[in-house]
Every structure is written in structure tokens, then in C-alpha cells.
Tab-separated table of C-alpha atoms and ligand atoms in Angstrom:
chain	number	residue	atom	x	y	z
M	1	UNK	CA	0.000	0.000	0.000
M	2	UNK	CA	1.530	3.565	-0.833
M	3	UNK	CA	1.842	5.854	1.823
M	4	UNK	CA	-0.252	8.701	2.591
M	5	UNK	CA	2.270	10.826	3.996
M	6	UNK	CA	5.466	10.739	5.103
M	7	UNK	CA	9.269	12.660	5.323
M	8	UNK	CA	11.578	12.560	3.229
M	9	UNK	CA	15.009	14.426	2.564
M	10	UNK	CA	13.512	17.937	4.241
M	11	UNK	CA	9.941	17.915	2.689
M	12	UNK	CA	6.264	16.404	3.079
M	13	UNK	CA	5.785	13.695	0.922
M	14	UNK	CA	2.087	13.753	0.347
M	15	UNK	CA	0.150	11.125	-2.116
M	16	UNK	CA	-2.475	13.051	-4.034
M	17	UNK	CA	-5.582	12.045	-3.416
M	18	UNK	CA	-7.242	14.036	-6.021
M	19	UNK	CA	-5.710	12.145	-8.251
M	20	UNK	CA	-6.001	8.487	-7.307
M	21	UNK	CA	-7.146	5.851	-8.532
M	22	UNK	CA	-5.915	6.829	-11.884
M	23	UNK	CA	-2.382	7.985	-11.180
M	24	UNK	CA	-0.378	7.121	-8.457
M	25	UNK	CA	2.095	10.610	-7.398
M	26	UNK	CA	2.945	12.326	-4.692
M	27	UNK	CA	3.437	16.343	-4.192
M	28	UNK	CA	6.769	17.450	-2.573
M	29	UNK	CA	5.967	20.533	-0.166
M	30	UNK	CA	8.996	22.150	0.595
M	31	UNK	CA	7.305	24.439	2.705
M	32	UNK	CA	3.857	25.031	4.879
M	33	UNK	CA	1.859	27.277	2.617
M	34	UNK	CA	2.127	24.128	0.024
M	35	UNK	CA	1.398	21.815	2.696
M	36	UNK	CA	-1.939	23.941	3.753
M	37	UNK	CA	-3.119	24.168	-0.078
M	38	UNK	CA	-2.659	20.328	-0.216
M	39	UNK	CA	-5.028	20.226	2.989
M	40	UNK	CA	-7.642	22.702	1.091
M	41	UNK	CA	-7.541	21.287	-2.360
M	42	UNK	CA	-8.155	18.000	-0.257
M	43	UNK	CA	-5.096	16.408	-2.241
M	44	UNK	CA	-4.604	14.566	1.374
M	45	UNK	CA	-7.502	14.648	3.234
M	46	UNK	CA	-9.146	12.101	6.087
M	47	UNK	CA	-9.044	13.485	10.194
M	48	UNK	CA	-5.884	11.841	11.087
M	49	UNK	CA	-4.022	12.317	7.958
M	50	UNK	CA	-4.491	16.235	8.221
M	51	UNK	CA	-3.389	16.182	11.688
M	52	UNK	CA	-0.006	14.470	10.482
M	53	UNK	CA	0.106	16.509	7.674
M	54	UNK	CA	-0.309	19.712	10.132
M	55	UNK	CA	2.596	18.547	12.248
M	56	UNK	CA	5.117	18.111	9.111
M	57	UNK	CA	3.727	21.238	7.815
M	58	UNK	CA	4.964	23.030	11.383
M	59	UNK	CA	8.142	21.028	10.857
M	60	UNK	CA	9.356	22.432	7.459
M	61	UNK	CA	8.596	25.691	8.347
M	62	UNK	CA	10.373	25.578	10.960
M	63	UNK	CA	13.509	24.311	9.068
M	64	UNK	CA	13.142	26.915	6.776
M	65	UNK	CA	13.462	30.311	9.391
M	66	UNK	CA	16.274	32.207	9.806
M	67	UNK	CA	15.235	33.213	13.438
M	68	UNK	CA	17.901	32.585	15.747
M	69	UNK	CA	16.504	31.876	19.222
M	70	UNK	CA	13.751	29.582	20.243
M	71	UNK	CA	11.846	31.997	21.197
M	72	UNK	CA	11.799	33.968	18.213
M	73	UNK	CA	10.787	30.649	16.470
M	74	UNK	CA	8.278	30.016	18.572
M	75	UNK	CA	6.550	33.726	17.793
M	76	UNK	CA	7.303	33.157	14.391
M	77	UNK	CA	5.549	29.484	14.176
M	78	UNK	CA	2.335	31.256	15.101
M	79	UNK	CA	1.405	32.702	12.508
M	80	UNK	CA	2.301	29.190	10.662
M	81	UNK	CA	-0.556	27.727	13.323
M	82	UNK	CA	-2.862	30.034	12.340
M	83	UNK	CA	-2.245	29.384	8.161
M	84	UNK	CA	-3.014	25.341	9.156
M	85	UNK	CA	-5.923	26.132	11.444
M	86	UNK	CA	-7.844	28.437	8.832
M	87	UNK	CA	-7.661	25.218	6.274
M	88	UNK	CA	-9.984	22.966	6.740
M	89	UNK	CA	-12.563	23.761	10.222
M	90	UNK	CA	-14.370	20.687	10.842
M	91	UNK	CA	-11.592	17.904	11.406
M	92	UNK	CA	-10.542	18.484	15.184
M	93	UNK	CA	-7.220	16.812	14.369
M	94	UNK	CA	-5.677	19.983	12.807
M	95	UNK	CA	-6.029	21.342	16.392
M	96	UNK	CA	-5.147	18.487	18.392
M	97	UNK	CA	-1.727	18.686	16.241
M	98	UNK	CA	-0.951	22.523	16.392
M	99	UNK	CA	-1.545	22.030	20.394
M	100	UNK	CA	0.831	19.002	20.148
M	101	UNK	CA	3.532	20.505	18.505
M	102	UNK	CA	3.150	23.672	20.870
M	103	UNK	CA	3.042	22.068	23.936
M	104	UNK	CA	5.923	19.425	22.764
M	105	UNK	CA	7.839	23.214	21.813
M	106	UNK	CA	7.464	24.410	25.010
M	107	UNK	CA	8.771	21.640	26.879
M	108	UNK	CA	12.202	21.689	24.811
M	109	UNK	CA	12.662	25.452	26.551
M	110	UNK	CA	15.707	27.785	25.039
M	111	UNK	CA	17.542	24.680	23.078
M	112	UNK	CA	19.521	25.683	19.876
M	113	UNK	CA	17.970	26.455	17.057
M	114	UNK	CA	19.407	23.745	15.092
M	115	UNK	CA	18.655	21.272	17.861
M	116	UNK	CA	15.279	22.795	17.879
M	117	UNK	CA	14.650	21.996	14.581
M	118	UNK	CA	15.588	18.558	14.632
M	119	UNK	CA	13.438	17.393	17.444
M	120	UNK	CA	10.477	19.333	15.419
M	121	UNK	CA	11.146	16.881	12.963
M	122	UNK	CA	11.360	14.070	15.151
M	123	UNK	CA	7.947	15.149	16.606
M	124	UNK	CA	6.558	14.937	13.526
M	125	UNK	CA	7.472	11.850	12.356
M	126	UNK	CA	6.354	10.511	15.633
M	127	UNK	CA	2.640	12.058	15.063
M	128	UNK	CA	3.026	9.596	11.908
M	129	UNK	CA	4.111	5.826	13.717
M	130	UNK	CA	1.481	6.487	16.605
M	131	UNK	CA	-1.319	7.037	14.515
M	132	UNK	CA	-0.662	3.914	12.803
M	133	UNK	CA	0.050	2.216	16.113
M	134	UNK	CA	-3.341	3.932	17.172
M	135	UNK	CA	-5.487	2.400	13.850
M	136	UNK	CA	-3.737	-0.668	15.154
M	137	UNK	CA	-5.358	-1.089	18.344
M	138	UNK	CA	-9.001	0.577	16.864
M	139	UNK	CA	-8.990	-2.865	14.999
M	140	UNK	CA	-8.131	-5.023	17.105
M	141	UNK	CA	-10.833	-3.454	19.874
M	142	UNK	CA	-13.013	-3.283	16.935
M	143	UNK	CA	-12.342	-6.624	15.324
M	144	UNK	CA	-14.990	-8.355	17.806
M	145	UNK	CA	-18.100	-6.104	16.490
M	146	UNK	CA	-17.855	-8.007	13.017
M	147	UNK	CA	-18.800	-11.578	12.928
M	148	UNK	CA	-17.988	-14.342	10.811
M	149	UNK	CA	-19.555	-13.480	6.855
M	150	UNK	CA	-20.115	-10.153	8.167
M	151	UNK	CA	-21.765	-7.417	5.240
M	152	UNK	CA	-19.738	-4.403	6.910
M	153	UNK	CA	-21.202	-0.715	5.205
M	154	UNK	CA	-18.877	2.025	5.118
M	155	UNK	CA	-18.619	5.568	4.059
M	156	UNK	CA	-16.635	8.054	2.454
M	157	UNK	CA	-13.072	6.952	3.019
M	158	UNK	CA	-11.911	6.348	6.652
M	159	UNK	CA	-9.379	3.985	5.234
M	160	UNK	CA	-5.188	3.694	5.631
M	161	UNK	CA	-5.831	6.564	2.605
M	162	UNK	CA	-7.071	9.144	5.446
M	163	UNK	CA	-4.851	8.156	8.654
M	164	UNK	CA	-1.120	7.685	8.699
M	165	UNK	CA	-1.499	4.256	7.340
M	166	UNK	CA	-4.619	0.931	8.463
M	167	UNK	CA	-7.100	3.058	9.143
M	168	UNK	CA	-9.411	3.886	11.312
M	169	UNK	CA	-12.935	2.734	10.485
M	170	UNK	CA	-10.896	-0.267	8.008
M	171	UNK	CA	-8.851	-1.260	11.236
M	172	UNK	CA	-11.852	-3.405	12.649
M	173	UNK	CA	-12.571	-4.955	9.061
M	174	UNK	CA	-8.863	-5.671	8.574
M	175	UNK	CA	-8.068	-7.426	11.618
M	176	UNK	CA	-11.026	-9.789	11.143
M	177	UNK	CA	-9.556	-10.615	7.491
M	178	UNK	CA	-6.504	-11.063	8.954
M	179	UNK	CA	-7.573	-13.310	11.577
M	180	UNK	CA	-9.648	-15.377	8.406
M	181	UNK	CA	-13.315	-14.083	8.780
M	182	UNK	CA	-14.955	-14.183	5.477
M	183	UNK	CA	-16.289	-10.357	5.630
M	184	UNK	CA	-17.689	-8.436	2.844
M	185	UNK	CA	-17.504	-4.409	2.780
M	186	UNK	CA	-20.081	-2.350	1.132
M	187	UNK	CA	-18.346	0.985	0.337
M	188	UNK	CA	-20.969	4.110	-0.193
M	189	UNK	CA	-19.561	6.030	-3.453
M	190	UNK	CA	-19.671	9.182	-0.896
M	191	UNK	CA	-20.815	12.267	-3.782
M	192	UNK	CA	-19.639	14.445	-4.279
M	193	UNK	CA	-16.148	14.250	-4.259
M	194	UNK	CA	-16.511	10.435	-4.556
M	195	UNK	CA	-14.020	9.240	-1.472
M	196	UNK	CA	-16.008	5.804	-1.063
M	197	UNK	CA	-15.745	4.904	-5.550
M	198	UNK	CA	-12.408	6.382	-5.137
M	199	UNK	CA	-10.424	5.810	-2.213
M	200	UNK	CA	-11.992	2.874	-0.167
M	201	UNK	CA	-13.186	1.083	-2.867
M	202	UNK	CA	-9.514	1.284	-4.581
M	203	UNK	CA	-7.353	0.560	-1.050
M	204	UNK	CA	-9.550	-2.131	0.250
M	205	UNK	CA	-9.363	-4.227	-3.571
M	206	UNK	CA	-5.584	-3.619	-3.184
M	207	UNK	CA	-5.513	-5.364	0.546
M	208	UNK	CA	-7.757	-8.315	-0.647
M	209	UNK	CA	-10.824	-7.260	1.206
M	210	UNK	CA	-13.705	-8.133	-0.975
M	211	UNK	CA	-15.537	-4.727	-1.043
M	212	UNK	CA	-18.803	-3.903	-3.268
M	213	UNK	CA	-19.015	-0.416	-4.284
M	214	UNK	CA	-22.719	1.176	-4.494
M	215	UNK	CA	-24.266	4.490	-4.801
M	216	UNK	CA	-25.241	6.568	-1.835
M	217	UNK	CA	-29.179	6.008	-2.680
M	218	UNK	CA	-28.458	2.297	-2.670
M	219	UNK	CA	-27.688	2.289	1.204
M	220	UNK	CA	-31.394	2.128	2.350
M	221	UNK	CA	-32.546	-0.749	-0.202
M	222	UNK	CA	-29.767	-2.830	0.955
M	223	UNK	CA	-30.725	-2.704	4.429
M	224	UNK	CA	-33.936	-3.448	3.750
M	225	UNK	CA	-33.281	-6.330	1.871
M	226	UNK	CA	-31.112	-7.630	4.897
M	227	UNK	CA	-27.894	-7.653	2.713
M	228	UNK	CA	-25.721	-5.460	5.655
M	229	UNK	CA	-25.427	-6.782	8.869
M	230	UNK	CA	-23.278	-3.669	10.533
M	231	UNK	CA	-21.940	-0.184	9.820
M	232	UNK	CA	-18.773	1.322	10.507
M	233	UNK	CA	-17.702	4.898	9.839
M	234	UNK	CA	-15.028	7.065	10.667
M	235	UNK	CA	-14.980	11.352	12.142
M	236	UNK	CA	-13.741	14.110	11.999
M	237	UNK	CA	-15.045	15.667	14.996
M	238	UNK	CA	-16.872	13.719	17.927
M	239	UNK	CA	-17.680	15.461	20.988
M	240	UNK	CA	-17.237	14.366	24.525
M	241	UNK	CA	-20.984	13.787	24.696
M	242	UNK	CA	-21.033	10.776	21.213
M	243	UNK	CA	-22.455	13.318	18.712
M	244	UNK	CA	-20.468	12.262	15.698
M	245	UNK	CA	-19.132	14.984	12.544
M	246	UNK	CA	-18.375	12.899	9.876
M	247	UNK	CA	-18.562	12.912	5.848
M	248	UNK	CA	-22.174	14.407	4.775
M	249	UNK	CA	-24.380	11.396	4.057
M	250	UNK	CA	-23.378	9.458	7.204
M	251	UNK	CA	-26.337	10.742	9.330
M	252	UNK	CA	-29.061	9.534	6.641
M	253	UNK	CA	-27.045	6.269	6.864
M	254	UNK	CA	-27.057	5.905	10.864
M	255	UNK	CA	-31.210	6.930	10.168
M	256	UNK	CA	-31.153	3.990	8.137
M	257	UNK	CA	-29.721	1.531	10.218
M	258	UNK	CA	-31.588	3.062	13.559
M	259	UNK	CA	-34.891	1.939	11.273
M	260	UNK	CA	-33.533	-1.329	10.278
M	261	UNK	CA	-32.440	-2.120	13.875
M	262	UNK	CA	-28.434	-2.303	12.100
M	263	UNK	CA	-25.292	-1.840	14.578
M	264	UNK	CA	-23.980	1.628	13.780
M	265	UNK	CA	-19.934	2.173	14.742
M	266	UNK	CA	-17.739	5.048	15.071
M	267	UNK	CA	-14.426	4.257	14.742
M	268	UNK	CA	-12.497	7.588	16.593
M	269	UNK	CA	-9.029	7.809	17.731
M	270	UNK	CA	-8.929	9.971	20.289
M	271	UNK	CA	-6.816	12.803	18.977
M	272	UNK	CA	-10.480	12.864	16.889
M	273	UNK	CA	-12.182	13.367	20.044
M	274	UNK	CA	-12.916	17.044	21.020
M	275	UNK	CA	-13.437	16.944	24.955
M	276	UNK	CA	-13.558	20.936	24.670
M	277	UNK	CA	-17.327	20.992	23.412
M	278	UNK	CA	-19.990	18.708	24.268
M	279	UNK	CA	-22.742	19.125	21.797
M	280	UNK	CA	-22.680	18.499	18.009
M	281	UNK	CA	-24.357	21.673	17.339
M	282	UNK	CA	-21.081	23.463	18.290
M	283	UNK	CA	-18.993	21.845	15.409
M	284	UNK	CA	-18.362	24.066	12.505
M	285	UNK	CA	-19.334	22.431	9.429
M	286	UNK	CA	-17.261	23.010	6.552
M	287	UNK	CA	-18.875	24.109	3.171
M	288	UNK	CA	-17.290	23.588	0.058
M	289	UNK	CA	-17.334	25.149	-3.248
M	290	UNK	CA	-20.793	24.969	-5.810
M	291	UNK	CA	-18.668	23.032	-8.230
M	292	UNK	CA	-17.809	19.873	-6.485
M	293	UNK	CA	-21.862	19.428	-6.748
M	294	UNK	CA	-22.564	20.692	-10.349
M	295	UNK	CA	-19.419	18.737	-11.883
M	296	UNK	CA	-18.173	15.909	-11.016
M	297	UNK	CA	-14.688	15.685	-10.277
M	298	UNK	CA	-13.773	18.649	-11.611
M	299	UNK	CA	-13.964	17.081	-15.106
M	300	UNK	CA	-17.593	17.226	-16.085
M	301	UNK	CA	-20.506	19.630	-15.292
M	302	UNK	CA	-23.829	17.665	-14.660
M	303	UNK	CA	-26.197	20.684	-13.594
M	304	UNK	CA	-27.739	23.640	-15.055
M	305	UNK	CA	-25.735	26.648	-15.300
M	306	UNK	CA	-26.621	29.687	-12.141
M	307	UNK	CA	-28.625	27.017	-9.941
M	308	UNK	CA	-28.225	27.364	-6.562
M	309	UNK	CA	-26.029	25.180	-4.424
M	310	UNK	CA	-25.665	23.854	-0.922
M	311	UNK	CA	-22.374	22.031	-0.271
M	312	UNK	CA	-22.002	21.396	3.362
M	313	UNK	CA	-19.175	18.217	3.561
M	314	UNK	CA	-19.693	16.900	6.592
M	315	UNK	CA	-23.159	16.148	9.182
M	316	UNK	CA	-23.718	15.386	12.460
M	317	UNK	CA	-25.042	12.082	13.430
M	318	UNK	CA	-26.452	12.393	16.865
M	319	UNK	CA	-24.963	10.381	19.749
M	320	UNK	CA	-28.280	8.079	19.987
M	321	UNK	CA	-27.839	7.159	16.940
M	322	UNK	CA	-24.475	5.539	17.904
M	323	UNK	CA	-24.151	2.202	19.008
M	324	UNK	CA	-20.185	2.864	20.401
M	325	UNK	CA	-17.370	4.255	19.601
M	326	UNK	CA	-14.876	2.348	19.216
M	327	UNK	CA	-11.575	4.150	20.237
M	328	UNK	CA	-7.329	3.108	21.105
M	329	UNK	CA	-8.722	2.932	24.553
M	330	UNK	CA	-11.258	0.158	23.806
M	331	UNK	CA	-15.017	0.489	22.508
M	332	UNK	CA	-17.304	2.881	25.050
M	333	UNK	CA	-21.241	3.961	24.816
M	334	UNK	CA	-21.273	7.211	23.349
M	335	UNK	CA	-22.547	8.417	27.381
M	336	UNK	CA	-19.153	6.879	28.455
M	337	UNK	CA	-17.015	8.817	25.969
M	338	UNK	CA	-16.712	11.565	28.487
M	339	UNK	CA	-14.813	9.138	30.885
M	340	UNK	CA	-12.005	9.274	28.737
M	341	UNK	CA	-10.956	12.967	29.729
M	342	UNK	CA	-10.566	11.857	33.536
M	343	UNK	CA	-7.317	10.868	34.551
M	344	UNK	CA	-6.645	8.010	36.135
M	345	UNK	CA	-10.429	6.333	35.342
M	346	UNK	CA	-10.985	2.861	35.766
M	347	UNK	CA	-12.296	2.418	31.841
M	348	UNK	CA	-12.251	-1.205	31.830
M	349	UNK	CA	-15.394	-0.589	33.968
M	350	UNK	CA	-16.909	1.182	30.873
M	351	UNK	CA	-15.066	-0.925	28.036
M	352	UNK	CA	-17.530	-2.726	25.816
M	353	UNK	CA	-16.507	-5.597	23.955
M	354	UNK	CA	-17.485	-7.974	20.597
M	355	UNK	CA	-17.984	-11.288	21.030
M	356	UNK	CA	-17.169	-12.463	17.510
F	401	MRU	O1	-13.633	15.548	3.369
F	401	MRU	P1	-12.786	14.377	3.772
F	401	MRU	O2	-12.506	13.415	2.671
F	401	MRU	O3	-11.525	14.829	4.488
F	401	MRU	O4	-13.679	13.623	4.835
F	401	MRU	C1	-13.168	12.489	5.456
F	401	MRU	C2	-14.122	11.826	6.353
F	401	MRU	O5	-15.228	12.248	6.535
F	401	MRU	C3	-13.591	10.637	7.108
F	401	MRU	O6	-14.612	9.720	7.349
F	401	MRU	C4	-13.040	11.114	8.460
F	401	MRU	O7	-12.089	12.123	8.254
F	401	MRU	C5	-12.415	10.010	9.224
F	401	MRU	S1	-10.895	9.521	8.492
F	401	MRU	C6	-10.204	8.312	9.428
């Protein structure tokens, strides 16, 4: 599997994701104002991986400044902080990063620059492995949700394509293929910008994980017909209270399963988790350009010239629609997610677990 993102030789390697499945490149940023138009033009895109990319972006500007002190660099990396934060609003992980690297700067205290710049780097990289090591134990937590022939729906892409690398909402479906469960995914095409047709559809063939693609309006007549057995999604944004931002479409899918009596997942690491705001009304929900819905992909218009558009990209699926989420930690309620925040609680009290 290509990687999403990584370092390389003083510059973010980033796949581009507007590009895939058709080509396979990557875009060398040599510095943060290409690293935040790669996060807007959604070239990488996907919670996690825009948290990673965030760090790296911090990184090489930092290797690029002339300031001499650390704490000249640090004033100068804000305004770098507030370039990444003004990219992309909904996906908490952009945050959770910039207050990483900032906290991580402020522990080095007055090191040389040089020094300084290296263990930026080092950070960064490290943001990378534990996110992976993070979609690691998601799946293996999660793996216990999906029984044996399992129809698993999914959508938009919350694949190894939008973390650092396994996934997050993927992780549960590919530990049970690794461990030999015959599953089946069912990936929603996700319109407009097509990340389920795409993205999941194209990673998950190139693992070996039998996946059926099918259009968004196909969700409901599946379920109906009693051809999925579970759901599993990923977010951008999920409150301490289990109300769940994630790609637009994903509420009228946890509707759908709520009527159909379906398990509905939410497979959140926690740097996805924002335990500053409670309610789901609070997130700010991204709108995108008129264009992504009149053409598609950029490459063909489908609607009448001058007619009005509303583009919101992601929803919020509220927390009783939510069977659990299933986090690093273990799988919780979405009432229990707010456990997580206390230090030193016993969570195994609150830990719910599959029995497949
Ligand atoms: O607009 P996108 O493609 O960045 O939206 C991505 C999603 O909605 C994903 O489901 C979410 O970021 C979780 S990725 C592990």
C-alpha cells in the first residue's frame, strides 16, 4: 500500500488524493503554505491524515526560518498555526496537532535552534508511527463487532488513505480478514467528491478485502433487503458527549440503520475526540465550493448553469444514533465517551466488547 504521507530528505511527501485511482504521485511541499493548499484542495484529506500533515507542515517551516533563538521561532511558528488552522474547520485533528507541537515546543525550553529543529522533525514523524500504532489497536478493539460473513457498510473513506497508514474505520474490518473471517464491505460512493468509488473502494481491492461499491441512494434498499449486517464509519469531529461529525451522508445512513435495527460504529481515535465541546451543534461544518456538486470531479458539469447550491461536507449524526465508539482505549457507549478525559479512570469498567 503507498503511503499517505510521510518525510523525506527535508519535505512532506504527500500522495495526491485528487488524483487516485488513476495515477499514483505524490506532491513534494517544501514548505507550509504548500502543505496547507494540499489540505484545502483535499489532495490529502481524512481526520488523522491532516493532523499528520499539520505537524510536518509546522516542521518544514520551521527548518526553513532564519530566526535565531527559540523563542523567536516560537513567535514566528504562530502565525504558521494560524495558516493550518484556517484550512480545513471541521476535522478536530488539525487542532489536536498545532496544540501538540506547541506544547511538545514548550517543553524543549531555550535549546539551539538547530537542535530545535531537529526534534520538530522528530515530533513529527512521531505524530506519523502512533497514529498507525493507534489504527492498530481501533482494529483489534473493533475486530470483535464483526462476525464471521459479516456485510460491513462504510462511508466516504476512513481507510489507511485518510490516517497515517490501516485506518481507522478499516482497522476493525482488517483485523477480522486477517484473523480469516470471510467479511464483505459495502463501500458508499460518498458524492460528491466520490471518497467511497475512489479511495476505499480502490485501497480495500488492493488489501484483498472483498468490497462492493454502491451508490449513496443504494444504502437504504440494501438494508432493507437484509444484505448489511453492521456499519462502521469514521470522524472528523466527535464530541465528549457521542455526537459524531463525519462525511455528509453518514447521518441519513445511521437513520437507516436506527430503522432497520443495524449496529452503527464510530471508529475515533482519540486525537479525533474534542473533549472541549460537548454538543454536536457546536462543530463548525465546513462548506465547500458549488462546483464539487454541479461537476463531477472537476472534469464534467452535470447541472444547469446559475442554480443554486448547498455544499455542506460533513453532518452530524447524533450520539443516539451511535451504538459505540470504538476508540485506542477500547469500545465505550457514546454516554461513556466523556470518561475518557478523567485521569486516572478505571475504563475497563466502561469498556464494551465484541464477542465475535
Ligand atoms: O472531506 P474528507 O474526505 O476529508 O472527509 C473524510 C471523512 O469524513 C472521514 O470519514 C473522516 O475524516 C475520518 S478519516 C479516518
Amino acid at each position: 500500500m503507498e503511503r499517505t504521507i510521510y518525510w523525506e530528505d527535508g519535505a512532506v511527501m504527500i500522495l495526491d488524493q485528487v488524483k487516485l485511482p488513476l495515477e499514483v504521485e505524490y506532491i513534494r511541499c517544501t514548505d507550509h503554505h504548500m502543505v496547507a493548499r494540499c489540505i484545502m484542495e483535499m489532495n490529502i484529506r481524512g481526520a488523522p491524515a491532516i493532523g499528520i500533515a499539520t505537524a510536518m507542515g509546522i516542521a518544514v517551516a520551521a527548518s526553513r526560518m532564519k530566526e535565531t533563538s527559540a523563542g523567536g521561532m516560537c513567535r514566528a511558528l504562530e502565525a504558521v498555526y494560524d495558516e493550518l488552522l484556517a484550512t480545513r474547520p471541521t476535522a478536530v485533528n488539525i487542532r489536536w496537532a498545532v496544540d501538540r507541537v506547541r506544547g511538545f515546543l514548550e517543553g524543549l525550553g531555550d535549546i539551539p535552534v538547530p537542535q530545535l529543529k531537529q526534534d520538530l522533525v522528530a515530533e513529527a514523524v512521531r505524530v506519523l508511527e502512533e497514529d498507525v500504532a493507534v489504527n492498530r489497536a481501533i482494529g483489534e478493539h473493533g475486530a470483535g463487532f464483526i462476525p464471521e460473513g459479516a456485510r460491513v457498510l462504510t462511508h466516504c473513506n476512513a481507510g489507511a488513505l485518510a490516517t497515517g497508514g490501516y485506518g481507522t474505520a478499516t482497522a476493525p474490518m482488517r483485523v477480522a480478514h486477517e484473523k480469516g473471517k470471510k467479511i464483505h464491505v459495502y463501500a458508499d460512493e460518498t458524492r460528491p467528491l466520490l471518497q467511497g468509488a475512489r479511495l476505499t473502494a480502490w485501497e480495500l481491492m488492493r488489501s484483498g478485502i472483498p468490497v462492493t461499491l454502491i451508490a449513496d441512494n443504494a444504502a437504504g434498499a440494501l438494508m432493507s433487503m437484509g444484505e448489511i449486517d453492521l456499519v462502521i464509519v469514521g470522524t472528523d469531529r466527535t464530541t465528549y458527549g457521542g455526537d459524531v461529525a463525519n462525511k455528509i451522508g453518514t447521518y441519513t445512513v445511521a437513520v437507516l440503520a436506527k430503522e432497520h435495527g443495524i449496529p452503527f460504529y464510530v471508529a475515533a481515535p482519540t486525537s479525533s475526540i474534542d473533549f472541549t465541546m460537548e454538543h454536536g451543534e457546536d462543530i463548525p461544518i465546513e462548506e465547500r465550493s458549488p462546483e464539487e456538486v454541479t461537476d463531477i470531479m472537476g472534469r464534467c458539469r452535470v447541472a444547469p448553469d446559475g442554480v443554486l447550491v448547498r455544499n455542506p461536507a460533513f453532518d452530524v449524526t447524533p450520539s443516539a444514533l451511535v451504538t459505540a465508539i470504538i476508540t485506542e482505549k477500547g469500545a465505550f457507549r457514546p454516554g461513556d465517551l466523556h470518561r475518557l478525559r478523567d485521569v486516572g479512570a478505571d475504563l475497563e469498567r466502561y469498556v464494551l466488547r465484541g464477542d465475535h
